[in-house]
Every structure is written in C-alpha cells, then in structure tokens.
Tab-separated table of C-alpha atoms in Angstrom:
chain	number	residue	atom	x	y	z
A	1	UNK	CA	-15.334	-20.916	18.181
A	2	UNK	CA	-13.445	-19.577	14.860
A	3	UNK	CA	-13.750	-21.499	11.369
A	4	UNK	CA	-9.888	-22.376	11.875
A	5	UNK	CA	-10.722	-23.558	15.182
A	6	UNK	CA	-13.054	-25.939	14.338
A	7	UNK	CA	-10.987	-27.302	11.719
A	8	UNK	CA	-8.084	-28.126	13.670
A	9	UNK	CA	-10.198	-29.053	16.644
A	10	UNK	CA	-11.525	-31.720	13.692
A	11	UNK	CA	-8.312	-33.076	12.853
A	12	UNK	CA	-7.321	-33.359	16.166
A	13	UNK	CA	-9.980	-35.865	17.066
A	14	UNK	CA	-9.503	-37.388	13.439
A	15	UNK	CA	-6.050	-38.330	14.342
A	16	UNK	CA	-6.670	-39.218	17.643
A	17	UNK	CA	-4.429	-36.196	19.465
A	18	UNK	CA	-7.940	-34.515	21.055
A	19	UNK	CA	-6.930	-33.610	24.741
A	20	UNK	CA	-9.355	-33.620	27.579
A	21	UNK	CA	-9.616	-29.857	27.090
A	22	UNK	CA	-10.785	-30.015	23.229
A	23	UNK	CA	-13.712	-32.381	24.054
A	24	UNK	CA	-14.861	-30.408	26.284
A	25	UNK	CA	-14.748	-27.000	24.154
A	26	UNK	CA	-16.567	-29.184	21.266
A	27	UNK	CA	-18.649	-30.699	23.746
A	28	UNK	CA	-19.669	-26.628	24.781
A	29	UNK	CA	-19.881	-25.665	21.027
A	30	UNK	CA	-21.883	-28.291	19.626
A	31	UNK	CA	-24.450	-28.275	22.570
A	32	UNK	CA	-24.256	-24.343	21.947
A	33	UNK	CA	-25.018	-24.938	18.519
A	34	UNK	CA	-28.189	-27.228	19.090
A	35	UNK	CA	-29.587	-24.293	21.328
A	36	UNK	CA	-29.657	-22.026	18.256
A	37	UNK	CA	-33.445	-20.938	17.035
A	38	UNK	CA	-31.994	-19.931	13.818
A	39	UNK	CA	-32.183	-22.475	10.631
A	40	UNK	CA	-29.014	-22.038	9.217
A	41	UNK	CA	-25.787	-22.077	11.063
A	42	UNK	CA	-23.178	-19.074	12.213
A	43	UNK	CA	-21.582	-19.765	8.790
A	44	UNK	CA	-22.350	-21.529	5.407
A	45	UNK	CA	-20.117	-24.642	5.888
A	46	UNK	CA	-20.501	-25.392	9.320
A	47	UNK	CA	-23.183	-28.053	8.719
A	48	UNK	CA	-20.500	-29.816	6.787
A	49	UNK	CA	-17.779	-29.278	9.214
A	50	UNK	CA	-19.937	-30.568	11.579
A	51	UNK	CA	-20.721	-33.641	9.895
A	52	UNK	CA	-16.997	-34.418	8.920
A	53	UNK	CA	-16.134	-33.712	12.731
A	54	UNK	CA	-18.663	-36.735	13.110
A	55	UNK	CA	-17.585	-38.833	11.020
A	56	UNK	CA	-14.347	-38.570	12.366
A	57	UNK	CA	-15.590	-39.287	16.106
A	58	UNK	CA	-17.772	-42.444	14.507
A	59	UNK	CA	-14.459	-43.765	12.845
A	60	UNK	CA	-12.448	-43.424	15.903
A	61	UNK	CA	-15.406	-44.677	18.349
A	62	UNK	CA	-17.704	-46.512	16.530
A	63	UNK	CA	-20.172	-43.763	18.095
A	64	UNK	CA	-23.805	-44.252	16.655
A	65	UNK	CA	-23.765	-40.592	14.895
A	66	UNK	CA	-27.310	-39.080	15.891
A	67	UNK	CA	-26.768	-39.925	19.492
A	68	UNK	CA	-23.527	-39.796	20.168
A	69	UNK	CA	-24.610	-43.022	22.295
A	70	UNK	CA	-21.066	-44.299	23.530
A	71	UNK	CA	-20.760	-47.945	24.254
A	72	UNK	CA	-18.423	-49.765	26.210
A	73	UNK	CA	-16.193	-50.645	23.081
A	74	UNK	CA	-16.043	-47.062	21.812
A	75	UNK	CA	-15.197	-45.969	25.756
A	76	UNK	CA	-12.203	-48.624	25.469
A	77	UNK	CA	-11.139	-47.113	21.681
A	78	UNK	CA	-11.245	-43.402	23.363
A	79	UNK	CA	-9.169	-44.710	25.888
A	80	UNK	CA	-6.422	-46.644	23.809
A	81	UNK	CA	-6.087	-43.500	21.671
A	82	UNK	CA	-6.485	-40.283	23.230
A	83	UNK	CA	-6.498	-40.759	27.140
A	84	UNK	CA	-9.808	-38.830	26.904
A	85	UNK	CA	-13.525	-39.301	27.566
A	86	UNK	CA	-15.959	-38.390	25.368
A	87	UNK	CA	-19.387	-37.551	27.248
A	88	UNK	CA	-22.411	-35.625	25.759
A	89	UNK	CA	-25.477	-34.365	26.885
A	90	UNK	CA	-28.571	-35.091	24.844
A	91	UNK	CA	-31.043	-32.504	26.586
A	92	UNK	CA	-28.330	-29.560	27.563
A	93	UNK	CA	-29.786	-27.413	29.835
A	94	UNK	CA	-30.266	-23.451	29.493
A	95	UNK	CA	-28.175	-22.058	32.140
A	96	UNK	CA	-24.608	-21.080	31.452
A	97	UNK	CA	-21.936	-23.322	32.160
A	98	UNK	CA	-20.197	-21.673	34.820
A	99	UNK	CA	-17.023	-23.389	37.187
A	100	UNK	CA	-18.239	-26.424	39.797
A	101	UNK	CA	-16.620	-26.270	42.745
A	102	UNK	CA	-14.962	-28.940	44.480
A	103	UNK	CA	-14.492	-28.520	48.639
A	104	UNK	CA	-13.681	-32.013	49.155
A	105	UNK	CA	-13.445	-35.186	46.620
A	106	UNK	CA	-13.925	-38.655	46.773
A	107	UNK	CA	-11.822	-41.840	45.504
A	108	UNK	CA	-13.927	-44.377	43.636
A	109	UNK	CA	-15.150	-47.459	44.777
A	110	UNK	CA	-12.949	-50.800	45.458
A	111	UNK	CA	-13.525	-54.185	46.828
A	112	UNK	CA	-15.373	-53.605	50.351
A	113	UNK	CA	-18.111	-55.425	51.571
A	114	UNK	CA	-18.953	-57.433	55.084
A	115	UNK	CA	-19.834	-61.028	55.128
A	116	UNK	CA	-21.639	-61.841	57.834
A	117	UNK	CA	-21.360	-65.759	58.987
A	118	UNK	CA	-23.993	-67.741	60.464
A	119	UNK	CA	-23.465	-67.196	63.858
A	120	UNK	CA	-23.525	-63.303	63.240
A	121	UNK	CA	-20.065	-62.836	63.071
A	122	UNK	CA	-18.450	-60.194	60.718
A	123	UNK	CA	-15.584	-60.017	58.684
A	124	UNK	CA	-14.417	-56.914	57.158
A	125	UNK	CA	-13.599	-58.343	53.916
A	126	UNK	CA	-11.283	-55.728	52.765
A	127	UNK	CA	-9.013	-56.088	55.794
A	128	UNK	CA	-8.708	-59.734	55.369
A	129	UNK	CA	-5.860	-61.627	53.850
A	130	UNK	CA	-5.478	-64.254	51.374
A	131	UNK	CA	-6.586	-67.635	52.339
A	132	UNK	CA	-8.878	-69.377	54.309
A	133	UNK	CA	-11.315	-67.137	56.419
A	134	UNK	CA	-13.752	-69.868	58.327
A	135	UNK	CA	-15.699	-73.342	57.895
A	136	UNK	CA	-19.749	-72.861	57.688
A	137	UNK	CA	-21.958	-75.622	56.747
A	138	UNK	CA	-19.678	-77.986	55.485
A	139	UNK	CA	-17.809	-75.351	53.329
A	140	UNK	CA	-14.492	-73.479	53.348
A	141	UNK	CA	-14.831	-69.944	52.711
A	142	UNK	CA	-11.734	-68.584	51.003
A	143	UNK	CA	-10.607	-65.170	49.780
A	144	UNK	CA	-8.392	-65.217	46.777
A	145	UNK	CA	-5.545	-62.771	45.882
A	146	UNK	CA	-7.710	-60.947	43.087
A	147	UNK	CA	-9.833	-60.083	45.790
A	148	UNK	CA	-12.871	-62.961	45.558
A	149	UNK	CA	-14.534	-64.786	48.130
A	150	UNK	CA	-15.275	-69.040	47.311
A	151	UNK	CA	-16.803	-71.377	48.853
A	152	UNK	CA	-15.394	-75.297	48.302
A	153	UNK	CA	-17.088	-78.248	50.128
A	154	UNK	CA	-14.478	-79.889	52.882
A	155	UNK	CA	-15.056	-83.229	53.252
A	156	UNK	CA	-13.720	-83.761	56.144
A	157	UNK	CA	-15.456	-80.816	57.792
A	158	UNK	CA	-19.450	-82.110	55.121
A	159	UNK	CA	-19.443	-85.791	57.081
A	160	UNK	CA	-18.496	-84.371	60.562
A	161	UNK	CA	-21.861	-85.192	62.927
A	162	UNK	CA	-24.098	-82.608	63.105
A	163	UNK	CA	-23.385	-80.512	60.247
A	164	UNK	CA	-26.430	-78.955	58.362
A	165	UNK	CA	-26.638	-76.067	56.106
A	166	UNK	CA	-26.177	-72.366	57.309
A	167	UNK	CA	-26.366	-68.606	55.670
A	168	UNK	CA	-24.541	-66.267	55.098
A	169	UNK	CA	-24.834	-62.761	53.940
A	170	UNK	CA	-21.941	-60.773	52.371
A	171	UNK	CA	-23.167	-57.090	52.495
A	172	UNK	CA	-21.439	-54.328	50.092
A	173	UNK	CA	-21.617	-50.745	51.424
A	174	UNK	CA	-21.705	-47.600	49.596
A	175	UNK	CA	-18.265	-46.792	48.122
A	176	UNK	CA	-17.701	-50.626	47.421
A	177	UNK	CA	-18.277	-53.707	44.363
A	178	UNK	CA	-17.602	-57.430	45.398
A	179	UNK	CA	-17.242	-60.819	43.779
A	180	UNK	CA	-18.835	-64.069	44.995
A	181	UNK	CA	-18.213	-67.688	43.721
A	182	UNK	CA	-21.187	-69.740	45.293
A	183	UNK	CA	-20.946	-73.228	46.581
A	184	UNK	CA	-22.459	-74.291	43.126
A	185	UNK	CA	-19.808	-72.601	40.906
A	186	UNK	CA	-21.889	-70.154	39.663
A	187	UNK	CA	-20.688	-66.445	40.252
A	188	UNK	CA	-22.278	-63.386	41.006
A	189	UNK	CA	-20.994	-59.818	40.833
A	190	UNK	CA	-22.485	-57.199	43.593
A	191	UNK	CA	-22.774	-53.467	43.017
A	192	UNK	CA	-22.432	-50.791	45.644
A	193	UNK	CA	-25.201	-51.014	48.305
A	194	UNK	CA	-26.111	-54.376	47.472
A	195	UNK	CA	-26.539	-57.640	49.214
A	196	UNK	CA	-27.111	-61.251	49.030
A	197	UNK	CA	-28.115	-63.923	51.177
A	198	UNK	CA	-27.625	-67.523	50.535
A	199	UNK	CA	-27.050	-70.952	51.544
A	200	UNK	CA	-23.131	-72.235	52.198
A	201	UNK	CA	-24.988	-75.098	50.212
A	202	UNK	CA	-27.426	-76.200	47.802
A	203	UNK	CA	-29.196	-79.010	48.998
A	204	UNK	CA	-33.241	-79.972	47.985
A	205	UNK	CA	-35.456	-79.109	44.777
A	206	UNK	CA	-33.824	-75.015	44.282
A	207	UNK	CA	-31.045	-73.186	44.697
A	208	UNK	CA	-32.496	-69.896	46.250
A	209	UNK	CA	-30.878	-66.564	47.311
A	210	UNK	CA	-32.041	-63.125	48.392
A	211	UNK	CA	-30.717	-59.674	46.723
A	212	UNK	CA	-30.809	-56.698	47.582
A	213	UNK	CA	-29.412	-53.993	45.149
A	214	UNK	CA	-27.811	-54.934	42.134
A	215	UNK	CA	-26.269	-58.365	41.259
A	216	UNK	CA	-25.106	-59.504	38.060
A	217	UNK	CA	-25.002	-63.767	37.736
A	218	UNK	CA	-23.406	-66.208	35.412
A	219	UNK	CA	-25.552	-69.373	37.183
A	220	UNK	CA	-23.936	-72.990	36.915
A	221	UNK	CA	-26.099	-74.613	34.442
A	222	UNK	CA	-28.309	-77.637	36.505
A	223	UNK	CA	-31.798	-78.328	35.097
A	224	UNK	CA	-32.694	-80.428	38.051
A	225	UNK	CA	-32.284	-77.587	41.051
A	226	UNK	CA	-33.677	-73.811	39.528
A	227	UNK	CA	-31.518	-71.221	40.520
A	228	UNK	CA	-33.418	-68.339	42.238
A	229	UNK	CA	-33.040	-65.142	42.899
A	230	UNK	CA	-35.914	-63.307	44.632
A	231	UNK	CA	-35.844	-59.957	45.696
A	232	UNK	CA	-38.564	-57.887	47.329
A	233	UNK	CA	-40.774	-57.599	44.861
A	234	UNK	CA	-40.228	-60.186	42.408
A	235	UNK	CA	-38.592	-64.008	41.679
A	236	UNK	CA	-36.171	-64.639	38.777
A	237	UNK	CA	-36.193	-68.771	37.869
A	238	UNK	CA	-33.220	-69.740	35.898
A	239	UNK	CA	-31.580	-73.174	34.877
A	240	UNK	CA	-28.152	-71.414	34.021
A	241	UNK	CA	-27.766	-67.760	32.442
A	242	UNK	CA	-26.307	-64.498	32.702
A	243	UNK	CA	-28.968	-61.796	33.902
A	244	UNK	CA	-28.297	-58.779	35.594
A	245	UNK	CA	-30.865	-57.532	38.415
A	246	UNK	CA	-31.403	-54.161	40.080
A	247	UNK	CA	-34.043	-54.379	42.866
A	248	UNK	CA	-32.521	-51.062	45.098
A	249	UNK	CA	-35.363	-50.873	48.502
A	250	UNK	CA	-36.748	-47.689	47.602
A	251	UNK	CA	-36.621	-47.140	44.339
A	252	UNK	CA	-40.398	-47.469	42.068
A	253	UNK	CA	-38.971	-49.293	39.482
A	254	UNK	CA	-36.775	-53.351	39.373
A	255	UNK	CA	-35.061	-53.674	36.191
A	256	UNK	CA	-33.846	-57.464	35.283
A	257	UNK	CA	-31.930	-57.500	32.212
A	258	UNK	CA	-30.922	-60.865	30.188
A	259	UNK	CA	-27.588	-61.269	28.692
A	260	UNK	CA	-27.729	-65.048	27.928
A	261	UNK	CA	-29.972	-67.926	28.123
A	262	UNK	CA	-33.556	-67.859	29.300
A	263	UNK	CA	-35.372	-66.675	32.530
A	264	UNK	CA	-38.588	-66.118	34.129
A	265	UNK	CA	-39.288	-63.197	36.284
A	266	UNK	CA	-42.853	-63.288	38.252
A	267	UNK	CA	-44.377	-61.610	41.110
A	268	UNK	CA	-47.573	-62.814	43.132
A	269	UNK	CA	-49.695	-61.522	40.041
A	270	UNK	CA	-48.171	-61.429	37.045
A	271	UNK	CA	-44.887	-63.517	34.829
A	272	UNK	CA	-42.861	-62.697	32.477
A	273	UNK	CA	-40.455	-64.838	29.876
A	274	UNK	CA	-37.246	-63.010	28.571
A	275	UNK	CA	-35.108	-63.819	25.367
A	276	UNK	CA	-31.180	-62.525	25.253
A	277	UNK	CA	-31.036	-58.496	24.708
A	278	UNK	CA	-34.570	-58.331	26.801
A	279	UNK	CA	-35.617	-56.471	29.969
A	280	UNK	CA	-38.138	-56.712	31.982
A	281	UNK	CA	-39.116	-53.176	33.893
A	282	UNK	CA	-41.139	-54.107	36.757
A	283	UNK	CA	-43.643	-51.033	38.690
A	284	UNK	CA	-43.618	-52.061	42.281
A	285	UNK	CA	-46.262	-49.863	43.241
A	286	UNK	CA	-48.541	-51.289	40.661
A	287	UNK	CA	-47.295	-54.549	39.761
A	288	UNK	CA	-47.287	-53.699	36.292
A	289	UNK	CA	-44.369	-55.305	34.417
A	290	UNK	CA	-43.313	-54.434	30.485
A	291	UNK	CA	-40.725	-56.158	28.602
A	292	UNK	CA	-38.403	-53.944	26.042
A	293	UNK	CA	-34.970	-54.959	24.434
A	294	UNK	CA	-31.899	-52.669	25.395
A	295	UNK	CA	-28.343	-52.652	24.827
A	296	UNK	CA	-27.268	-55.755	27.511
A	297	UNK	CA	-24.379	-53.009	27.385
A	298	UNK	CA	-25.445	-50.361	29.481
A	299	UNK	CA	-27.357	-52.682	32.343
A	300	UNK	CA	-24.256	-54.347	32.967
A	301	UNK	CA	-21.756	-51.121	32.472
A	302	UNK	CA	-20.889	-51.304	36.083
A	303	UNK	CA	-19.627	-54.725	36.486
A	304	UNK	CA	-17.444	-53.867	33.930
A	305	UNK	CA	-15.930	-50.471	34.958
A	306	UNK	CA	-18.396	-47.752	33.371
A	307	UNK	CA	-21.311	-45.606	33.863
A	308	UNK	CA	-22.925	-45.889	30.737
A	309	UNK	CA	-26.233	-43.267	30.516
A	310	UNK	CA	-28.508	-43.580	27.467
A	311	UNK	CA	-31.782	-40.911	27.871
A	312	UNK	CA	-30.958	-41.276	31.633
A	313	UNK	CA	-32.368	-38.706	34.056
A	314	UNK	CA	-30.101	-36.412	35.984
A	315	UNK	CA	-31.448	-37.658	38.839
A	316	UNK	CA	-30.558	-41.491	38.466
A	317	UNK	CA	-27.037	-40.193	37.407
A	318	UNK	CA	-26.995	-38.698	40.676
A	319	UNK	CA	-28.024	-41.539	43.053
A	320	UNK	CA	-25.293	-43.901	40.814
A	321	UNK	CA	-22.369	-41.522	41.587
A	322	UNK	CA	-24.030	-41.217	45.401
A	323	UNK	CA	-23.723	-45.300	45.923
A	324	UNK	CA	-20.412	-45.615	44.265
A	325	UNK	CA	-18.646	-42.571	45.873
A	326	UNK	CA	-20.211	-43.007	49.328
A	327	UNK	CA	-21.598	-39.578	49.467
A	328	UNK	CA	-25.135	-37.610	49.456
A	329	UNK	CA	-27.021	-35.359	46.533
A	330	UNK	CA	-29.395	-32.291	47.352
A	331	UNK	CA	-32.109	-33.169	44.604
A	332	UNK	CA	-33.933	-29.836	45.611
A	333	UNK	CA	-32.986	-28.120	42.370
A	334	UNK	CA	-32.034	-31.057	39.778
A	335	UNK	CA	-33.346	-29.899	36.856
A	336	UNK	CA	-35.588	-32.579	34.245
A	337	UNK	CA	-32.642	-33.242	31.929
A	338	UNK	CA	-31.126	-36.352	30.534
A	339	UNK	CA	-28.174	-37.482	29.391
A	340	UNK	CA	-26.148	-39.790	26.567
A	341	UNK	CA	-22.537	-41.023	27.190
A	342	UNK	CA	-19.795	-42.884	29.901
A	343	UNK	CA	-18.025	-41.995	32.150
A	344	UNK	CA	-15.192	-44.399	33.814
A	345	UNK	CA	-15.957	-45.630	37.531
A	346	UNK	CA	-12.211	-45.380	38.044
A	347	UNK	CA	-11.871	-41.528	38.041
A	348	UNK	CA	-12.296	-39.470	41.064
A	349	UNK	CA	-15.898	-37.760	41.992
A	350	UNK	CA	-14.072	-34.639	41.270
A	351	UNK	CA	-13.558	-35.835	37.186
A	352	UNK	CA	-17.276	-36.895	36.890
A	353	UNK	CA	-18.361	-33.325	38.228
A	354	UNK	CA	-16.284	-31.524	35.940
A	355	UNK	CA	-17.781	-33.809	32.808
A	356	UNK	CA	-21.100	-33.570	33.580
A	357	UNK	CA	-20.918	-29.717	34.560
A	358	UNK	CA	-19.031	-28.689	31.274
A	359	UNK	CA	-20.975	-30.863	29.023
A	360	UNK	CA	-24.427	-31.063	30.468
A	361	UNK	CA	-24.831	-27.563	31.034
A	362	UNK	CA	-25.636	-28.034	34.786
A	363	UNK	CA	-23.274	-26.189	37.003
A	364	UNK	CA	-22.849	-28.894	40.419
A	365	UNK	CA	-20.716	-28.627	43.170
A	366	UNK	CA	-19.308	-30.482	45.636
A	367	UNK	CA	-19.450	-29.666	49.334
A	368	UNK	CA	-18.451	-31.552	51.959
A	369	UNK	CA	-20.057	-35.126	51.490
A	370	UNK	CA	-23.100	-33.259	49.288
A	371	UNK	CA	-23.484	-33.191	45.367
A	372	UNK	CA	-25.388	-30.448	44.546
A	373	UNK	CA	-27.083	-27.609	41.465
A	374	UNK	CA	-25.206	-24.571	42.106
C-alpha cells in the first residue's frame, strides 16, 4: 500500500467514513506487515503512521490497542458509525489470501426450537402462534409475540384432582436460539444445539434442571429452594445469579462463566466457588477443574448477537459458525491458528467467510452444506 494510501486510509477510519472494503485492505496490510523479518519498516514513518492509524481505531472503538481485542461495545460503536466490522487475526497464517468461494450460503439463526410436552408430544415452536399452546402440570404454557415461551400457574387447572408435576423439554436445533421464562420467573437463554429439561413446577427442597449445550440464566433469587443446573459432567448450585454454561456432549472441555452473584460448580470429585468476572474450565476426561477471570463479555457474546473470539482456535470458530448456520466443517486441513475480534450473528455464512478468509489469512470455502481450507 502507498504512503498516500495509508494516510487517507487513516483518516478515513479517523472520521468514521472506512467502508467494508478499507478494513479489509488494512486488515491485509497490517497482518502483511507483522509477517515482515526485517526490523525496520518499508519506510521511515510507517511505525508512526501506524500508531496514529491506532489511535484513531482506539478512539472510535475503544479497541484495547495491542490486541485489537473488540468488545461488544466497540462492535456496537463500529456499527453506529461506519456500517463496518472490524475483525483481526492475531496469528495470520502464511498462505496467501486468495478468493473463498461460496456454492451455496446460509441465513443465520432465528427463534427455532421443539418443546416436547410430557406426554411426548411436540410442538414446532416456530410455527406456533401467539397465545396459549397447552396446560402441563398445573401450568399454562404461553408463547409471547417477541417470540418467548412462559409458564404461569392456572389455578383452576393447580387444584384440579390428580394433578402432579410433569417435564418438559424444549430442544433448540442447529440453526436456532430460544428464550424460556420458567415457572419460577427466572429466565434462561438457549444457544443453538442446546437443551433443557425441567419441571412445569418447582415443588420440594431444589429447583433442578438438565442442560445440554449452552444456556445462559438470570435465576429468581429464593434462598430456601437452590436452583440447579446439572449437566453431564458437572452441578452448578445457585440461590439467584446470572451464569452462563457451555456443557456441548462431546466436547473435552465445560466452561461456566459468572456474570453476577455467587455459584458453586462441583462434580463427584472435586468443587469449585466463583466470584463475578470468574470461570471455571472444567476437563471432563480428567476431572480437573481451574478457575481464571475473563471478560463476562465474550462467554455471553451470543446471547447478545456476536461472536466474540479472543486467542480462539480456528477450530472452535468453526464448530460456532457450524451450530449457528446449521451446516458441517471438513477439519482435515484447519490449520493451528487463532484469532482476535467479532463478528455479528446476524450476517449471512457467506459475510463471516469472506472476514475470516481476508483477514485471517486462511482461504475457506463453502460447498454445499461443508465449510472447508481451500
């Protein structure tokens, strides 16, 4: 890229004009740059072009400058000003960029998910209408107009003889997200591929349900009944919180990350306490758990309409665009990269392959249903 170039390219991000386009051909140079062996740069001053084009981006973005680690605010700033998404890769890799090629896309993700009633019925959530959708246990199960699904006690239908307390299961397939408001008023959000079993009410000493995926909760606050939510390798206690849990069958890692509040995470051997900003990384194979502090940010990114990748493998970035697209990866020749930045979960699968082609280095394609290296 010529001197002149880079200034304007500069002043276009400065005043908040950057297209799509010019992030990307900074995105190209700057990783370009980093790959030099030489100490100095191309020419004297481009150090301190550099570093006002930074400054710039961190004024704009609030962007943490050595990083280029873009939270969810600096996403929304981006947004508001230029229409643009920034997205960098840390670890670039050494082949040339070349053109991805797209055979088919894919829409994002939107409200679908099953809930299966106690009887083993099954409604199609995103089919159904407004209103009231059946009677289990004692509760009416509702679906609102933004798309949510609460359960209310009915009195009349709580003192009718017989009545005792049922489960059901709502059930969110690749491709999909969900909200829940359970019978106790606390609410939980479900990620793509996820499910969660539970009671249509809470009756003795706990309030237990089963997850499997990802599930972020806000629980009603009730220090006599614990609110738990067990997985398959683990138990999270809380009295009332906002944690975020991803327990995906399969995967050698559960991740429980807490926002607000206090909780206790324990498996048959071991127990762990977490503060706010904490997460506790649990090894199923081994048991072994480990407790660091993280930007609540990232872990709860896709309840709130972002991918968010800080030192994230390629491959991870991969199975989160396979669960929320509804489509397959070829992991045969992902190379040992990582990557720094957001992307919006609103954009086609055909936008995210162009940003993490041009900027990570890594030419991918799409072919049919398949992400894959080119």
């Amino acid at each position: 890229m010529q001197k002149k170039d880079l200034i304007d390219l500069a002043a276009r991000i400065h005043d908040g004009t950057a297209s799509e386009a010019d992030i990307i051909r900074y995105n190209a140079w700057y990783n370009g740059l980093q790959r030099l062996d030489a100490a100095e740069p191309p020419y004297p001053d481009e150090a301190a072009l550099l570093g006002k084009i930074h400054s710039a981006i961190d004024r704009k973005t609030k962007v943490r400058p050595l990083g280029f680690w873009l939270r969810a605010a600096a996403v929304a700033a981006i947004l508001a000003g230029t229409g643009t998404w920034l997205f960098i890769s840390k670890k670039p890799s050494k082949q040339p960029v070349v053109q991805h090629a797209i055979v088919q896309d894919a829409a994002p993700a939107g409200n679908k998910a099953y809930l299966t009633l106690a009887d083993g019925s099954k409604i199609a959530l995103e089919d159904a209408k407004a209103g009231q959708l059946a009677l289990q246990g004692g509760m009416r199960i509702t679906k609102t107009a933004g798309g949510e699904i609460i359960y209310e006690s009915d009195t009349a239908a709580a003192t009718a003889p017989g009545t005792a307390v049922s489960y059901n299961m709502l059930s969110v397939p690749r491709g999909g997200q969900f909200r829940l408001l359970l019978p106790d008023g606390s609410k939980v959000w479900l990620n793509a591929e996820s499910s969660l079993r539970f009671p249509t009410a809470f009756t003795g000493k706990e309030r237990l349900v089963e997850l499997s995926g990802e599930g972020y909760f806000e629980v009603a606050k009730n220090a006599r009944q614990p609110f738990i939510v067990s997985s398959a390798a683990q138990k999270v206690t809380v009295l009332g919180t906002h944690f975020n849990v991803q327990a995906y069958p399969g995967e050698a890692g559960v991740r429980t990350t807490l926002l607000e509040g206090k909780v206790e995470v324990a498996t048959a051997v071991a127990k762990q306490l977490l503060a706010p900003g904490e997460q506790c990384r649990l090894n199923v194979q081994s048991g072994r758990m480990r407790t660091v502090n993280v930007d609540t940010e990232e872990a709860v990114a896709w309840k709130n309409g972002y991918f968010i990748f800080n030192e994230t493998s390629m491959k991870e970035v991969l199975r989160q665009l396979c669960r929320w697209y509804n489509v397959e990866a070829d992991f045969s020749r992902v190379p040992d990269i990582s990557y720094n930045g957001s992307i919006p979960r609103n954009v086609k699968l055909s936008q995210a392959i162009r940003m993490l082609s041009e900027t990570g280095g890594v030419p991918l394609k799409l072919e049919g249903q398949t992400i894959s290296v080119r």
